XYZ file of C-alpha atoms in Angstrom:
582
model
C 32.265 35.021 -7.325
C 31.211 38.333 -5.455
C 29.323 41.048 -7.772
C 31.779 44.353 -7.408
C 30.161 47.225 -6.696
C 33.076 49.593 -9.074
C 33.790 49.466 -12.397
C 37.823 50.104 -10.845
C 38.499 50.143 -6.905
C 40.424 52.901 -5.593
C 43.784 51.185 -5.436
C 43.488 50.953 -9.217
C 42.380 54.967 -9.897
C 45.230 55.447 -7.876
C 47.587 52.790 -10.631
C 46.215 54.544 -12.850
C 47.006 58.371 -12.076
C 50.492 57.283 -11.666
C 50.882 56.355 -15.012
C 50.342 60.351 -15.470
C 52.936 61.129 -13.227
C 55.199 59.119 -14.722
C 55.704 56.940 -11.359
C 54.393 53.882 -13.741
C 54.674 52.661 -17.454
C 51.394 52.462 -19.450
C 50.476 49.037 -21.086
C 49.998 50.082 -24.252
C 50.815 53.397 -26.553
C 48.737 53.961 -29.611
C 51.686 56.377 -31.580
C 50.432 59.425 -33.476
C 47.340 57.327 -34.109
C 44.380 60.009 -35.903
C 41.981 58.785 -33.919
C 37.502 59.297 -33.993
C 37.079 61.949 -31.327
C 32.968 61.902 -30.611
C 32.997 64.965 -28.886
C 33.571 66.739 -31.915
C 33.114 64.828 -34.535
C 36.120 65.593 -36.324
C 39.251 62.916 -36.839
C 41.914 64.238 -34.510
C 45.685 63.378 -34.538
C 47.222 61.919 -30.803
C 48.784 59.370 -28.710
C 46.607 57.483 -26.513
C 47.854 56.366 -23.768
C 45.897 52.831 -22.218
C 47.354 50.938 -19.020
C 45.794 47.514 -18.505
C 41.630 48.141 -19.292
C 41.339 51.497 -18.639
C 42.586 54.967 -21.524
C 44.738 56.701 -19.260
C 45.428 59.558 -21.252
C 44.673 60.741 -24.832
C 46.998 63.737 -26.148
C 49.609 65.660 -27.494
C 52.434 64.280 -24.813
C 54.347 60.929 -24.891
C 55.134 59.239 -21.512
C 58.083 60.139 -19.491
C 58.414 56.406 -18.411
C 58.172 53.326 -19.708
C 59.248 49.663 -19.185
C 59.865 46.434 -21.237
C 56.017 45.717 -20.956
C 55.484 48.463 -22.508
C 53.972 48.115 -26.562
C 54.299 51.661 -28.285
C 52.683 50.781 -31.865
C 53.338 53.352 -34.605
C 49.384 54.042 -36.034
C 50.484 56.940 -37.488
C 49.399 54.760 -41.373
C 46.427 53.347 -39.054
C 42.936 54.861 -37.862
C 41.375 54.717 -34.668
C 37.738 53.748 -33.642
C 36.248 52.996 -30.816
C 35.245 50.102 -30.053
C 31.874 48.545 -32.116
C 28.663 48.852 -29.882
C 25.718 45.377 -30.549
C 22.518 46.758 -28.456
C 20.473 44.385 -29.218
C 21.783 40.619 -29.379
C 19.739 37.500 -29.184
C 22.751 34.928 -27.915
C 20.685 31.882 -28.149
C 20.282 31.353 -32.204
C 22.188 27.942 -32.188
C 25.746 30.000 -30.936
C 26.195 30.697 -27.269
C 26.809 34.638 -25.070
C 30.726 33.366 -25.307
C 30.645 32.173 -29.065
C 29.228 34.941 -30.673
C 30.957 37.925 -28.911
C 34.172 36.623 -29.333
C 33.529 36.222 -33.133
C 31.801 39.880 -32.929
C 35.175 40.348 -31.387
C 37.286 39.953 -33.639
C 35.579 42.291 -36.044
C 35.345 44.978 -34.060
C 31.976 44.444 -32.072
C 33.111 44.641 -28.023
C 30.400 45.745 -26.107
C 26.859 43.657 -26.043
C 23.615 43.772 -24.991
C 21.932 40.577 -24.590
C 18.787 39.396 -24.249
C 18.088 37.269 -20.723
C 15.660 35.698 -22.855
C 16.939 31.807 -22.505
C 18.889 32.552 -18.887
C 15.290 33.775 -16.965
C 13.589 30.713 -18.846
C 16.577 27.085 -18.324
C 18.403 28.249 -14.803
C 17.441 29.281 -10.920
C 17.757 33.115 -11.205
C 20.730 32.278 -8.662
C 22.312 30.715 -11.320
C 21.860 32.617 -13.994
C 23.145 36.061 -11.902
C 26.568 34.071 -11.090
C 27.270 33.423 -14.912
C 26.258 36.650 -15.888
C 29.298 37.395 -13.193
C 31.169 34.946 -14.116
C 30.654 36.666 -17.733
C 32.699 39.761 -16.198
C 36.165 38.246 -16.869
C 35.520 37.897 -20.623
C 37.492 40.399 -22.533
C 34.330 41.396 -24.169
C 31.828 43.755 -22.915
C 28.539 41.835 -22.451
C 24.876 43.465 -20.751
C 21.763 42.235 -20.852
C 18.078 42.649 -20.973
C 14.995 42.226 -18.918
C 12.511 40.262 -20.148
C 9.411 40.488 -18.262
C 7.459 37.406 -20.072
C 8.573 34.519 -21.855
C 7.360 35.483 -25.559
C 4.754 32.425 -25.712
C 2.761 30.717 -23.520
C 4.072 28.734 -20.087
C 2.017 26.974 -17.369
C 5.752 28.241 -14.930
C 5.034 31.796 -16.291
C 3.798 33.635 -13.327
C 6.861 32.043 -11.449
C 9.304 32.696 -13.831
C 8.113 36.010 -14.409
C 7.125 36.789 -10.907
C 7.994 40.864 -9.298
C 9.904 38.853 -6.873
C 12.560 37.720 -9.823
C 11.992 40.788 -12.303
C 12.811 43.232 -9.645
C 15.801 41.312 -8.719
C 16.602 40.948 -12.832
C 16.116 44.949 -12.666
C 18.462 45.828 -10.159
C 21.438 43.505 -11.311
C 24.220 46.285 -12.792
C 24.837 44.813 -15.573
C 20.985 44.559 -16.562
C 20.384 47.558 -18.346
C 17.232 47.827 -19.595
C 13.798 46.567 -19.589
C 12.203 44.730 -22.673
C 12.251 44.187 -25.078
C 8.393 44.845 -24.721
C 6.808 41.869 -26.599
C 4.110 41.341 -24.747
C 3.468 45.256 -24.672
C -1.151 45.031 -26.075
C -0.275 44.188 -22.446
C 0.535 46.894 -21.065
C -1.563 49.168 -23.091
C -4.993 47.171 -21.955
C -4.030 47.626 -18.324
C -1.717 45.441 -17.140
C -0.668 47.980 -14.226
C 2.208 45.122 -13.069
C 4.051 45.359 -16.201
C 3.390 49.385 -16.097
C 5.020 49.192 -12.335
C 7.954 47.122 -13.926
C 8.538 50.144 -16.480
C 8.038 52.518 -13.678
C 10.680 50.571 -12.128
C 12.638 50.409 -14.594
C 12.891 53.773 -14.961
C 13.762 55.323 -11.579
C 16.750 53.268 -11.702
C 17.366 55.450 -14.377
C 17.662 51.829 -17.024
C 15.568 52.458 -20.053
C 12.897 50.304 -21.975
C 12.993 48.851 -25.648
C 9.639 48.238 -27.749
C 8.664 45.940 -30.583
C 6.123 48.340 -32.022
C 5.815 46.638 -35.881
C 3.248 48.281 -37.677
C 2.224 50.629 -34.278
C 0.322 54.054 -35.817
C 1.546 57.670 -34.298
C -1.220 57.242 -32.030
C 0.044 53.536 -30.654
C 3.743 55.016 -30.740
C 2.657 58.288 -28.340
C 0.507 55.553 -25.926
C 3.677 53.783 -25.776
C 5.449 56.466 -25.219
C 3.437 57.635 -22.021
C 3.714 54.695 -20.401
C 7.989 54.293 -20.520
C 8.559 53.022 -23.720
C 12.601 55.171 -25.329
C 13.255 52.859 -28.375
C 12.778 50.634 -31.093
C 13.973 48.448 -33.266
C 10.823 47.852 -35.706
C 10.673 50.075 -38.339
C 10.272 48.416 -41.791
C 10.016 52.086 -43.616
C 11.588 55.614 -43.471
C 8.425 56.900 -42.645
C 8.589 54.653 -39.555
C 11.829 55.363 -38.855
C 10.280 59.467 -38.821
C 7.319 58.857 -37.277
C 8.662 56.675 -34.242
C 11.608 60.067 -34.175
C 8.765 62.306 -33.689
C 7.161 60.306 -30.401
C 10.435 60.785 -29.179
C 11.688 57.499 -29.889
C 15.641 56.471 -30.415
C 15.700 54.552 -33.287
C 17.161 51.451 -33.833
C 17.829 50.620 -37.737
C 17.592 46.751 -38.195
C 19.467 44.664 -40.243
C 18.442 40.795 -39.601
C 18.527 37.378 -41.755
C 14.417 38.162 -42.234
C 14.681 41.608 -41.840
C 17.332 43.245 -44.529
C 15.697 46.421 -44.034
C 18.965 48.698 -43.266
C 19.972 49.520 -47.209
C 16.389 50.265 -48.024
C 16.049 52.487 -44.689
C 18.991 54.704 -45.175
C 17.677 55.233 -49.156
C 14.485 56.156 -47.655
C 15.775 58.476 -44.972
C 17.727 60.268 -47.692
C 14.038 61.577 -49.620
C 12.789 62.417 -46.116
C 15.894 64.658 -46.048
C 16.921 63.062 -42.386
C 20.097 63.731 -42.362
C 20.438 64.058 -38.967
C 21.962 61.007 -36.894
C 22.366 61.275 -33.407
C 19.268 59.261 -32.362
C 19.352 56.472 -34.794
C 21.377 52.620 -34.400
C 22.040 50.112 -35.775
C 21.340 46.084 -35.272
C 21.548 42.547 -36.473
C 18.439 41.536 -33.654
C 20.102 38.270 -33.266
C 20.328 36.844 -36.833
C 21.680 33.776 -36.799
C 25.932 32.023 -37.695
C 25.555 32.450 -41.388
C 24.484 35.839 -41.291
C 27.463 37.091 -40.170
C 29.737 35.714 -42.440
C 30.967 39.406 -43.412
C 31.298 40.546 -39.749
C 28.890 42.209 -37.239
C 29.009 45.962 -36.851
C 31.422 46.721 -39.270
C 29.399 45.335 -41.806
C 26.226 47.683 -40.944
C 28.689 50.414 -41.267
C 29.917 49.698 -44.528
C 26.013 49.385 -45.479
C 25.458 53.131 -44.237
C 28.689 54.245 -45.835
C 27.906 52.471 -48.908
C 23.906 54.232 -49.049
C 25.886 57.716 -48.322
C 25.662 57.891 -44.480
C 28.572 60.200 -43.573
C 31.582 58.623 -42.628
C 31.344 60.053 -38.548
C 27.701 59.273 -38.838
C 27.990 56.104 -39.779
C 30.498 54.661 -36.746
C 28.713 56.844 -34.170
C 25.455 54.927 -34.773
C 27.290 51.668 -33.622
C 29.090 53.790 -31.302
C 28.763 57.021 -29.344
C 25.197 56.983 -30.010
C 24.932 53.130 -28.562
C 26.509 54.218 -25.550
C 24.953 57.960 -25.185
C 20.973 56.742 -25.230
C 22.405 53.665 -22.274
C 23.794 56.448 -20.366
C 27.189 54.708 -20.784
C 29.145 57.779 -21.971
C 31.586 57.509 -19.941
C 32.590 54.229 -20.539
C 32.003 52.913 -24.139
C 31.202 54.718 -27.598
C 34.905 56.705 -27.188
C 38.285 57.051 -28.070
C 39.044 58.996 -24.978
C 40.571 59.349 -21.364
C 38.649 56.773 -18.533
C 37.097 55.162 -21.424
C 37.193 50.990 -21.448
C 39.875 50.383 -23.431
C 37.701 48.794 -25.792
C 39.627 50.472 -29.273
C 39.974 49.343 -32.788
C 42.948 50.121 -35.407
C 41.568 49.913 -39.054
C 43.766 50.678 -42.482
C 41.248 52.804 -43.798
C 38.388 54.380 -42.544
C 36.533 53.574 -45.675
C 36.876 50.066 -44.270
C 35.696 49.167 -41.433
C 36.803 45.881 -40.288
C 39.492 46.550 -38.221
C 43.128 44.848 -38.817
C 43.949 44.852 -34.392
C 41.306 44.927 -31.780
C 41.867 45.762 -28.605
C 39.227 44.841 -26.074
C 39.576 45.707 -21.785
C 43.225 46.270 -23.051
C 43.941 43.269 -24.906
C 44.956 42.265 -28.490
C 41.635 40.505 -29.587
C 43.275 40.561 -33.370
C 46.857 42.135 -33.959
C 47.813 43.262 -38.200
C 45.443 41.070 -38.894
C 46.080 37.668 -36.541
C 43.320 36.283 -34.101
C 45.196 36.311 -30.457
C 44.831 33.789 -27.994
C 42.228 35.717 -25.829
C 40.235 35.939 -28.741
C 39.299 31.447 -28.368
C 39.021 31.458 -24.617
C 36.849 28.759 -23.483
C 33.798 29.500 -21.031
C 32.799 26.820 -18.008
C 28.887 26.182 -18.988
C 28.673 23.121 -17.093
C 29.641 25.031 -14.044
C 26.476 26.851 -14.392
C 23.949 24.112 -15.639
C 23.784 24.156 -19.442
C 25.372 20.128 -19.929
C 24.452 17.713 -22.669
C 20.275 17.332 -22.131
C 19.334 13.528 -20.202
C 16.153 12.360 -21.267
C 14.151 9.745 -19.204
C 11.383 8.793 -21.493
C 10.676 7.673 -25.172
C 8.354 8.591 -27.629
C 6.008 5.410 -28.326
C 3.830 5.071 -31.535
C 0.979 6.317 -29.198
C 2.345 9.706 -28.582
C 1.574 10.422 -32.921
C -1.882 9.921 -33.349
C -3.403 13.050 -35.154
C -6.997 14.092 -35.252
C -6.527 18.194 -34.817
C -9.008 19.659 -37.446
C -7.232 22.771 -37.210
C -3.598 22.956 -38.904
C -0.642 25.397 -38.771
C 0.176 27.210 -42.075
C 3.813 29.280 -42.739
C 2.942 31.952 -44.578
C 6.721 32.220 -44.333
C 9.837 31.237 -42.184
C 8.004 33.313 -38.801
C 4.196 33.867 -39.192
C 1.748 30.812 -39.344
C -1.803 30.955 -40.356
C -4.669 28.434 -39.399
C -6.024 26.100 -41.680
C -8.703 23.535 -42.101
C -7.362 19.631 -42.416
C -8.605 18.038 -44.882
C -6.102 15.442 -44.923
C -6.528 11.613 -44.495
C -3.795 11.784 -41.768
C -4.810 7.632 -40.712
C -1.509 6.532 -41.404
C 2.169 6.164 -40.555
C 3.323 8.433 -43.979
C 2.140 11.356 -45.798
C 2.522 11.942 -50.020
C 5.483 14.495 -51.114
C 3.245 15.906 -53.905
C 2.388 18.472 -51.524
C 3.637 20.480 -48.360
C 1.982 19.319 -45.323
C 3.838 17.274 -42.396
C 2.760 16.250 -38.922
C 4.226 18.752 -36.337
C 4.116 17.642 -32.678
C 5.601 20.063 -29.831
C 6.959 17.617 -26.776
C 7.337 18.867 -23.842
C 10.991 18.886 -21.883
C 10.155 16.777 -19.651
C 7.752 14.343 -21.379
C 4.137 15.227 -19.771
C 3.145 16.631 -22.548
C 2.382 16.459 -26.107
C 0.529 18.642 -29.343
C -0.648 16.929 -32.465
C -1.671 18.343 -35.548
C -0.636 19.257 -39.454
C 2.203 21.833 -40.620
C 1.433 23.017 -43.737
C 4.030 24.920 -45.592
C 7.136 23.624 -44.256
C 8.433 21.301 -46.555
C 7.314 18.652 -49.400
C 9.789 15.963 -48.500
C 11.693 16.524 -44.861
C 10.643 13.031 -43.636
C 11.636 13.551 -39.609
C 13.466 16.183 -37.896
C 13.399 16.214 -34.147
C 14.962 19.912 -32.928
C 15.349 20.505 -29.298
C 16.462 24.178 -30.397
C 13.107 25.869 -29.770
C 12.033 29.542 -27.935
C 10.865 27.496 -24.911
C 13.400 24.623 -25.130
C 10.670 21.567 -25.905
C 11.202 19.304 -28.843
C 9.707 20.055 -32.054
C 9.112 17.049 -34.453
C 8.037 17.139 -38.225
C 8.315 15.444 -41.042
C 6.002 13.204 -43.929
C 7.031 9.524 -42.042
C 5.900 8.568 -37.925
C 8.796 6.448 -37.825
C 11.242 8.612 -39.150
C 10.162 11.667 -36.365
C 10.949 8.967 -33.915
C 14.084 7.937 -35.189
C 15.041 11.491 -35.010
C 13.395 12.311 -31.950
C 15.862 8.767 -30.643
C 18.957 10.466 -31.920
C 18.721 13.184 -30.686
C 18.207 12.061 -27.444
C 21.187 9.949 -28.005
C 23.410 12.957 -28.699
C 21.729 15.304 -25.585
C 19.838 17.787 -27.510
C 20.558 19.213 -31.222
C 18.492 18.909 -34.467
C 18.386 16.162 -36.367
C 16.449 14.895 -39.877
C 16.353 11.569 -40.953
C 15.218 9.780 -43.827
C 14.615 5.541 -44.228
C 15.460 5.519 -40.517
C 19.484 7.272 -41.302
C 20.293 10.048 -39.902
C 20.617 12.481 -43.107
C 22.121 15.736 -41.133
C 22.810 16.463 -37.113
C 23.983 18.966 -35.103
C 24.457 18.789 -32.042
C 23.482 21.268 -28.857
C 25.239 20.150 -26.058
C 24.074 23.372 -23.763
C 20.488 21.890 -22.993
C 19.965 21.416 -25.839
C 19.710 25.269 -27.110
C 22.822 26.444 -27.607
C 26.374 24.896 -29.424
C 29.358 25.693 -28.610
C 31.201 24.852 -31.727
C 33.466 28.553 -33.170
C 31.160 30.389 -35.204
C 32.572 29.820 -38.243
C 32.182 25.923 -38.350
C 28.403 26.439 -36.993
C 27.488 29.114 -39.585
C 29.012 26.029 -41.841
C 26.512 23.586 -40.665
C 24.016 25.796 -40.554
C 24.401 26.547 -44.423
C 25.118 22.338 -44.077
C 20.995 22.668 -42.973
C 19.850 24.967 -45.074
C 21.224 23.235 -48.305
C 19.592 18.977 -46.368
C 16.523 21.182 -46.041
C 15.794 23.108 -49.146
C 16.667 20.116 -51.339
C 13.737 18.780 -49.217
C 11.182 21.410 -50.408
C 11.648 23.773 -47.733
C 11.595 26.899 -49.345
C 12.080 29.888 -46.424
C 15.039 31.808 -46.278
C 15.342 30.419 -42.364
C 15.471 27.633 -41.162
C 16.172 28.639 -37.581
C 14.398 31.800 -36.859
C 11.263 29.234 -38.316
C 11.962 26.397 -35.282
C 12.523 29.555 -32.844
C 9.267 31.003 -33.375
C 6.971 27.983 -33.656
C 5.180 28.870 -29.949
C 6.506 32.986 -30.216
C 3.066 34.744 -29.769
C 4.609 38.047 -29.996
C 4.400 37.329 -33.886
C 0.150 36.469 -35.663
C -1.354 34.168 -35.874
C -1.616 31.636 -34.881
C 1.143 29.453 -32.525
C 1.727 25.619 -31.021
C 2.534 25.993 -27.562
C 3.780 24.573 -23.952
C -0.489 25.374 -23.176
C -1.902 23.934 -26.559
C -2.820 25.744 -29.942
C -2.966 29.607 -29.741
C -5.191 32.319 -31.472
C -2.880 34.674 -30.773
C -4.632 38.039 -31.815
C -7.913 36.065 -29.691
C -5.756 35.471 -27.135
C -6.996 32.637 -25.837
C -5.774 28.484 -26.016
C -8.103 26.554 -29.043
C -6.901 23.380 -28.480
C -4.928 22.110 -25.289
C -2.133 20.245 -24.935
C -2.730 16.684 -24.308
C -1.236 15.178 -20.695
C 1.062 11.804 -22.165
């Protein structure tokens, strides 16, 4: 599909003008609406005309010409606000970009900014760009990041994240930012190629999102000089103020592993911060069950409950984000010229909309989901199909002699520990929390074997193709059950499988290259809750198994990781024990 150069072609703009001239009928008129005028930060009364996917008029006049196809919606008892924007989506937390955006739209979030990491790692660039172009046909408005690194250690890093590839990503019109900068220490330490990418991003009038947990004021200042524009890693109100002081736009995060929004807002109130134009909110790509109460609408509810002025709460998930990305002409406003992403509310204190327009199409109408809210996406066309593995595991792959294991401090932070356990047998006892851990190359070329402490006491066998790199994670007390889980995972074309006594006790198939599901979010959420239950009954003591599996290989977190190149010391940037060829 060829890339369209302009958002609206000249002939479409001419047709829009004909609506104002009374020569063509609008498709939808929201009559007598009380709407949020973000430029004046006031509720105003107006009629809102929509023609196809664009707002063509907001004001006191009704159209001179309508026909049988024109929907006139009485909004005299309703409130109209811009479609919400989620600026920080990791669209591969079991769900996929289409199923997540589809679910989000039903809750009023119709514009999303997506991490491109899975596309960069899993697809050839030409195919990835074709997929992005195809997604423009969805009712939701999807934009993308450009990652500068893999967030782990892989042999193909220099090829996948080459200068040519990064430049091509940045030049794609759907890509609106570089980052997030999980590898910012490299930039700070003198990586001039990365600095060049940052410079190129800025030259294109695009932004750089940081990733600076725990950063000092001096580090924040240095990263600002290097080109960072925003950061979402504040954990205290003081962190927010420090970033605002250094000139950053600040995203307040509320996620499954960092549900910080109430605390941050309370502390900002104590610090007398009452100006929110450079503050936004996001959910940081949480697993499915986290979204049972909504997406951006959930954030607005929390913000209002913590005393944020109502209009500021709405602006923090709409115009503030659009302004940051230089997209106010398209998003963030109920205004002439903008894309017709519109939410209709019964009450501003209840931000979950009763009706949702996305690109002028009804996603939800008077509380009822519409047909466009559940369209399918042709994933197979872009190579996202079930895994077909051409190798098996044998007992030779389950030999453990590593002196250093991996200890989980919480769901995502890991540190090294000395192994004293006798691991010569095929089964580990259930009176301790140490398990066998194997990372296997998705092509079967290498493996890494060690012990994992702090995951669970009674998980006999677990196999997962869901991981940061797409390689296979095996965890368990029993080598036979780990092999059984791997075999079943192979049979279903990728997924998460838990076995006990060589029988499957849980499975979730992930038919999109073994890393994403195509189930609707509502169903996937139930399956994730079931995963938590099954693991919890077997001694998993953390809150988020999805993030645990995802981050085993992620080197932006301390202190030790199991990566494709081997067990990796993050703080000292070196491989402690290399992977073994099979």
